[in-house]
């Protein structure tokens, strides 16, 4: 199995790398929506140019192997104008990746993020040398915590003052630490 996967198909979705034409749907559906960005590490976008910059930054990180971000698209939709959300794996060390995700509000509550993240986590944990997928989630972000639980991630504890969420506070906030690890004998 090659890494990073260029395409993952699920019953209702497919995942693919970011493309320049994702800027408008990502801006209007995700990046400029204060409800979606509430618990993220960057400020809600006020201009399309910020979303374009994000796409360019993440595309560069993909190329360098510094982080991988996939767009969630509807299985039945066209390639263009069909971005429902984003999911990211960010290397923390040579054996650990951090998971992050966001979905447009109109698609919440249908189990779509679990559907997208499940095969990605499985493929990542099947890579030689990868033993751990972890996620930080704001202690007030109940929907995200629930998705992480449904993904089979274990709650390892509450980290104090560990995460900056500039849309809600200027100082670092507490986060839940979740992780799923490779099942191995040694
Ligand atoms: C987190 C997010 C991706 C969830 O995706 P989703 O596909 O809508 O998730 P689900 O459809 O599985 O629904 C969320 C689950 O959380 C539960 N939930 C939602 N809001 C809740 C709340 N306020 N309190 C308790 N549980 C809540 C739902 O009941 C559901 O659980 P269930 O399937 O057991 O009923 C989506 O809410 C989102 O994009 N949020 C904004 C971005 C974000 O915060 N990302 C995470 C950063 S760590």
Tab-separated table of C-alpha atoms and ligand atoms in Angstrom:
chain	number	residue	atom	x	y	z
A	1	UNK	CA	0.000	0.000	0.000
A	2	UNK	CA	1.553	3.307	-1.029
A	3	UNK	CA	1.706	6.280	1.327
A	4	UNK	CA	0.201	8.833	1.392
A	5	UNK	CA	-2.924	7.457	-0.322
A	6	UNK	CA	-4.063	9.714	-3.179
A	7	UNK	CA	-7.626	8.449	-2.972
A	8	UNK	CA	-9.683	6.574	-0.383
A	9	UNK	CA	-13.273	5.583	-1.158
A	10	UNK	CA	-15.941	4.917	1.481
A	11	UNK	CA	-19.655	4.206	0.910
A	12	UNK	CA	-20.653	7.897	0.916
A	13	UNK	CA	-17.351	9.716	0.366
A	14	UNK	CA	-13.989	9.813	-1.245
A	15	UNK	CA	-10.854	11.467	0.082
A	16	UNK	CA	-8.305	13.184	-2.134
A	17	UNK	CA	-5.520	15.800	-1.753
A	18	UNK	CA	-6.392	19.502	-1.766
A	19	UNK	CA	-6.676	21.324	-5.098
A	20	UNK	CA	-6.787	25.076	-5.843
A	21	UNK	CA	-10.465	24.943	-6.835
A	22	UNK	CA	-11.392	23.768	-3.312
A	23	UNK	CA	-10.865	27.329	-2.049
A	24	UNK	CA	-14.411	28.619	-2.586
A	25	UNK	CA	-16.369	25.672	-1.133
A	26	UNK	CA	-13.910	25.387	1.779
A	27	UNK	CA	-14.137	29.114	2.475
A	28	UNK	CA	-17.931	29.330	2.425
A	29	UNK	CA	-18.638	25.950	4.052
A	30	UNK	CA	-15.848	25.661	6.605
A	31	UNK	CA	-13.136	28.266	7.011
A	32	UNK	CA	-15.449	31.314	7.271
A	33	UNK	CA	-17.980	29.561	9.529
A	34	UNK	CA	-17.287	30.505	13.152
A	35	UNK	CA	-19.172	27.431	14.441
A	36	UNK	CA	-16.872	25.133	12.450
A	37	UNK	CA	-13.643	26.937	13.401
A	38	UNK	CA	-14.531	27.465	17.069
A	39	UNK	CA	-12.174	24.782	18.376
A	40	UNK	CA	-9.466	25.036	15.716
A	41	UNK	CA	-5.948	26.405	16.026
A	42	UNK	CA	-6.426	29.176	13.451
A	43	UNK	CA	-8.714	32.175	13.207
A	44	UNK	CA	-11.948	32.069	11.245
A	45	UNK	CA	-11.228	33.274	7.722
A	46	UNK	CA	-12.698	36.596	6.624
A	47	UNK	CA	-11.265	36.559	3.098
A	48	UNK	CA	-11.097	33.914	0.381
A	49	UNK	CA	-7.367	34.676	0.039
A	50	UNK	CA	-6.790	33.136	3.506
A	51	UNK	CA	-8.347	29.859	2.381
A	52	UNK	CA	-6.256	29.924	-0.798
A	53	UNK	CA	-3.179	30.446	1.387
A	54	UNK	CA	-4.172	27.497	3.599
A	55	UNK	CA	-4.507	25.260	0.527
A	56	UNK	CA	-1.136	26.345	-0.765
A	57	UNK	CA	0.502	25.821	2.674
A	58	UNK	CA	-1.002	22.356	3.108
A	59	UNK	CA	-0.143	21.356	-0.470
A	60	UNK	CA	3.456	22.309	0.234
A	61	UNK	CA	3.435	20.331	3.494
A	62	UNK	CA	2.056	17.289	1.633
A	63	UNK	CA	4.899	17.526	-0.910
A	64	UNK	CA	7.510	17.737	1.855
A	65	UNK	CA	5.897	14.937	3.884
A	66	UNK	CA	5.440	17.372	6.782
A	67	UNK	CA	1.644	16.781	7.020
A	68	UNK	CA	-1.056	15.255	4.866
A	69	UNK	CA	-4.482	16.857	4.413
A	70	UNK	CA	-7.296	15.205	2.480
A	71	UNK	CA	-10.548	16.762	1.275
A	72	UNK	CA	-13.769	14.859	1.980
A	73	UNK	CA	-15.956	14.793	-1.139
A	74	UNK	CA	-19.399	13.298	-1.704
A	75	UNK	CA	-19.064	9.961	-3.500
A	76	UNK	CA	-21.733	10.935	-5.996
A	77	UNK	CA	-20.552	14.507	-6.547
A	78	UNK	CA	-18.315	16.047	-9.169
A	79	UNK	CA	-14.602	16.570	-8.498
A	80	UNK	CA	-15.067	20.334	-8.293
A	81	UNK	CA	-17.137	22.322	-5.807
A	82	UNK	CA	-17.717	19.236	-3.726
A	83	UNK	CA	-15.545	19.720	-0.625
A	84	UNK	CA	-17.404	18.770	2.570
A	85	UNK	CA	-14.512	18.760	4.980
A	86	UNK	CA	-10.859	18.195	5.726
A	87	UNK	CA	-8.942	15.501	7.545
A	88	UNK	CA	-5.278	15.695	8.419
A	89	UNK	CA	-2.478	13.493	9.713
A	90	UNK	CA	0.494	15.379	11.105
A	91	UNK	CA	3.674	13.487	12.056
A	92	UNK	CA	4.627	14.030	15.715
A	93	UNK	CA	7.609	11.675	15.636
A	94	UNK	CA	8.765	8.829	13.408
A	95	UNK	CA	6.146	6.513	14.960
A	96	UNK	CA	3.265	8.846	15.890
A	97	UNK	CA	0.783	10.876	13.809
A	98	UNK	CA	-1.736	13.431	15.043
A	99	UNK	CA	-5.259	13.377	13.634
A	100	UNK	CA	-7.321	16.520	12.992
A	101	UNK	CA	-10.614	17.037	11.153
A	102	UNK	CA	-13.428	19.458	10.312
A	103	UNK	CA	-16.666	19.162	8.438
A	104	UNK	CA	-19.089	21.746	7.030
A	105	UNK	CA	-22.037	22.324	9.340
A	106	UNK	CA	-24.656	21.112	6.833
A	107	UNK	CA	-23.035	17.650	6.979
A	108	UNK	CA	-22.796	17.261	10.769
A	109	UNK	CA	-24.578	14.460	12.578
A	110	UNK	CA	-24.491	11.846	9.787
A	111	UNK	CA	-21.413	9.926	10.941
A	112	UNK	CA	-19.397	11.165	7.954
A	113	UNK	CA	-16.187	11.975	9.828
A	114	UNK	CA	-16.080	8.528	11.372
A	115	UNK	CA	-16.598	7.049	7.907
A	116	UNK	CA	-13.716	9.119	6.495
A	117	UNK	CA	-11.286	8.666	9.382
A	118	UNK	CA	-11.686	4.908	9.863
A	119	UNK	CA	-9.853	3.728	6.708
A	120	UNK	CA	-7.285	6.498	7.017
A	121	UNK	CA	-6.362	5.471	10.578
A	122	UNK	CA	-6.230	1.828	9.550
A	123	UNK	CA	-3.961	2.549	6.593
A	124	UNK	CA	-1.717	4.780	8.705
A	125	UNK	CA	-1.380	2.181	11.485
A	126	UNK	CA	-0.565	-0.480	8.877
A	127	UNK	CA	2.500	1.472	7.730
A	128	UNK	CA	5.782	0.018	8.960
A	129	UNK	CA	7.044	2.021	11.927
A	130	UNK	CA	3.740	3.723	12.794
A	131	UNK	CA	2.519	2.710	16.254
A	132	UNK	CA	0.296	5.536	17.424
A	133	UNK	CA	-2.390	7.919	16.129
A	134	UNK	CA	-3.276	10.624	18.631
A	135	UNK	CA	-5.647	13.580	18.779
A	136	UNK	CA	-6.032	16.627	20.991
A	137	UNK	CA	-9.573	17.877	21.473
A	138	UNK	CA	-10.735	20.946	23.402
A	139	UNK	CA	-12.419	19.847	26.635
A	140	UNK	CA	-15.612	21.621	25.536
A	141	UNK	CA	-15.700	20.022	22.062
A	142	UNK	CA	-18.119	17.188	22.819
A	143	UNK	CA	-18.850	16.280	19.185
A	144	UNK	CA	-15.171	15.816	18.402
A	145	UNK	CA	-14.567	13.771	21.573
A	146	UNK	CA	-17.477	11.522	20.645
A	147	UNK	CA	-16.127	10.961	17.119
A	148	UNK	CA	-12.701	10.076	18.549
A	149	UNK	CA	-14.342	7.547	20.876
A	150	UNK	CA	-16.310	6.064	17.961
A	151	UNK	CA	-12.994	5.727	16.096
A	152	UNK	CA	-11.756	3.396	18.836
A	153	UNK	CA	-9.386	5.934	20.358
A	154	UNK	CA	-8.736	5.687	24.085
A	155	UNK	CA	-8.956	8.713	26.377
A	156	UNK	CA	-5.489	9.011	27.963
A	157	UNK	CA	-6.079	12.108	30.036
A	158	UNK	CA	-6.614	15.815	30.297
A	159	UNK	CA	-3.680	17.989	29.225
A	160	UNK	CA	-3.628	21.358	30.935
A	161	UNK	CA	-3.106	24.603	29.023
A	162	UNK	CA	-1.810	22.717	25.993
A	163	UNK	CA	-3.768	24.023	23.011
A	164	UNK	CA	-4.427	27.461	21.516
A	165	UNK	CA	-7.903	28.049	20.147
A	166	UNK	CA	-7.738	31.736	19.195
A	167	UNK	CA	-11.405	31.986	18.220
A	168	UNK	CA	-12.463	31.463	21.843
A	169	UNK	CA	-9.526	32.473	24.051
A	170	UNK	CA	-6.192	34.250	23.920
A	171	UNK	CA	-4.534	31.837	26.367
A	172	UNK	CA	-3.916	28.075	25.963
A	173	UNK	CA	-6.792	25.785	26.876
A	174	UNK	CA	-7.084	22.285	28.322
A	175	UNK	CA	-7.535	19.388	25.913
A	176	UNK	CA	-8.409	15.721	26.036
A	177	UNK	CA	-5.675	13.456	24.722
A	178	UNK	CA	-6.982	10.479	22.746
A	179	UNK	CA	-4.901	7.767	21.066
A	180	UNK	CA	-5.221	4.543	19.141
A	181	UNK	CA	-2.157	2.307	18.976
A	182	UNK	CA	-1.011	-0.590	16.860
A	183	UNK	CA	-1.763	-3.934	18.419
A	184	UNK	CA	1.569	-5.706	18.699
A	185	UNK	CA	3.048	-8.332	21.004
A	186	UNK	CA	6.210	-6.371	21.745
B	1	LIG	C1	-16.278	17.145	15.098
B	1	LIG	C2	-17.033	16.928	13.774
B	1	LIG	C3	-16.028	16.643	12.666
B	1	LIG	C4	-17.969	15.719	13.969
B	1	LIG	O1	-18.300	15.168	12.714
B	1	LIG	P1	-19.723	14.443	12.425
B	1	LIG	O2	-19.522	13.593	11.196
B	1	LIG	O3	-20.803	15.454	12.421
B	1	LIG	O4	-19.869	13.519	13.711
B	1	LIG	P2	-21.088	12.512	14.044
B	1	LIG	O5	-22.093	12.519	12.937
B	1	LIG	O6	-20.455	11.243	14.439
B	1	LIG	O7	-21.801	13.198	15.276
B	1	LIG	C5	-21.109	13.628	16.396
B	1	LIG	C6	-21.381	12.759	17.626
B	1	LIG	O8	-21.185	13.626	18.743
B	1	LIG	C7	-22.401	13.774	19.445
B	1	LIG	N1	-22.519	15.171	19.829
B	1	LIG	C8	-22.604	16.227	18.999
B	1	LIG	N2	-22.694	17.355	19.748
B	1	LIG	C9	-22.661	16.973	21.028
B	1	LIG	C10	-22.715	17.671	22.260
B	1	LIG	N3	-22.798	19.003	22.302
B	1	LIG	N4	-22.637	16.965	23.419
B	1	LIG	C11	-22.522	15.619	23.393
B	1	LIG	N5	-22.463	14.894	22.241
B	1	LIG	C12	-22.530	15.579	21.097
B	1	LIG	C13	-23.492	13.334	18.490
B	1	LIG	O9	-24.632	12.890	19.199
B	1	LIG	C14	-22.788	12.211	17.748
B	1	LIG	O10	-22.678	11.041	18.563
B	1	LIG	P3	-23.585	9.726	18.275
B	1	LIG	O11	-23.221	9.245	16.890
B	1	LIG	O12	-23.189	8.787	19.355
B	1	LIG	O13	-25.013	10.180	18.361
B	1	LIG	C15	-17.884	18.161	13.389
B	1	LIG	O14	-18.749	18.441	14.459
B	1	LIG	C16	-17.022	19.385	13.116
B	1	LIG	O15	-16.558	19.577	11.999
B	1	LIG	N6	-16.835	20.249	14.143
B	1	LIG	C17	-16.089	21.494	13.923
B	1	LIG	C18	-14.609	21.267	13.707
B	1	LIG	C19	-13.963	20.621	14.918
B	1	LIG	O16	-14.254	20.975	16.055
B	1	LIG	N7	-13.035	19.682	14.658
B	1	LIG	C20	-12.355	18.958	15.691
B	1	LIG	C21	-11.153	19.630	16.159
B	1	LIG	S1	-10.351	18.571	17.410
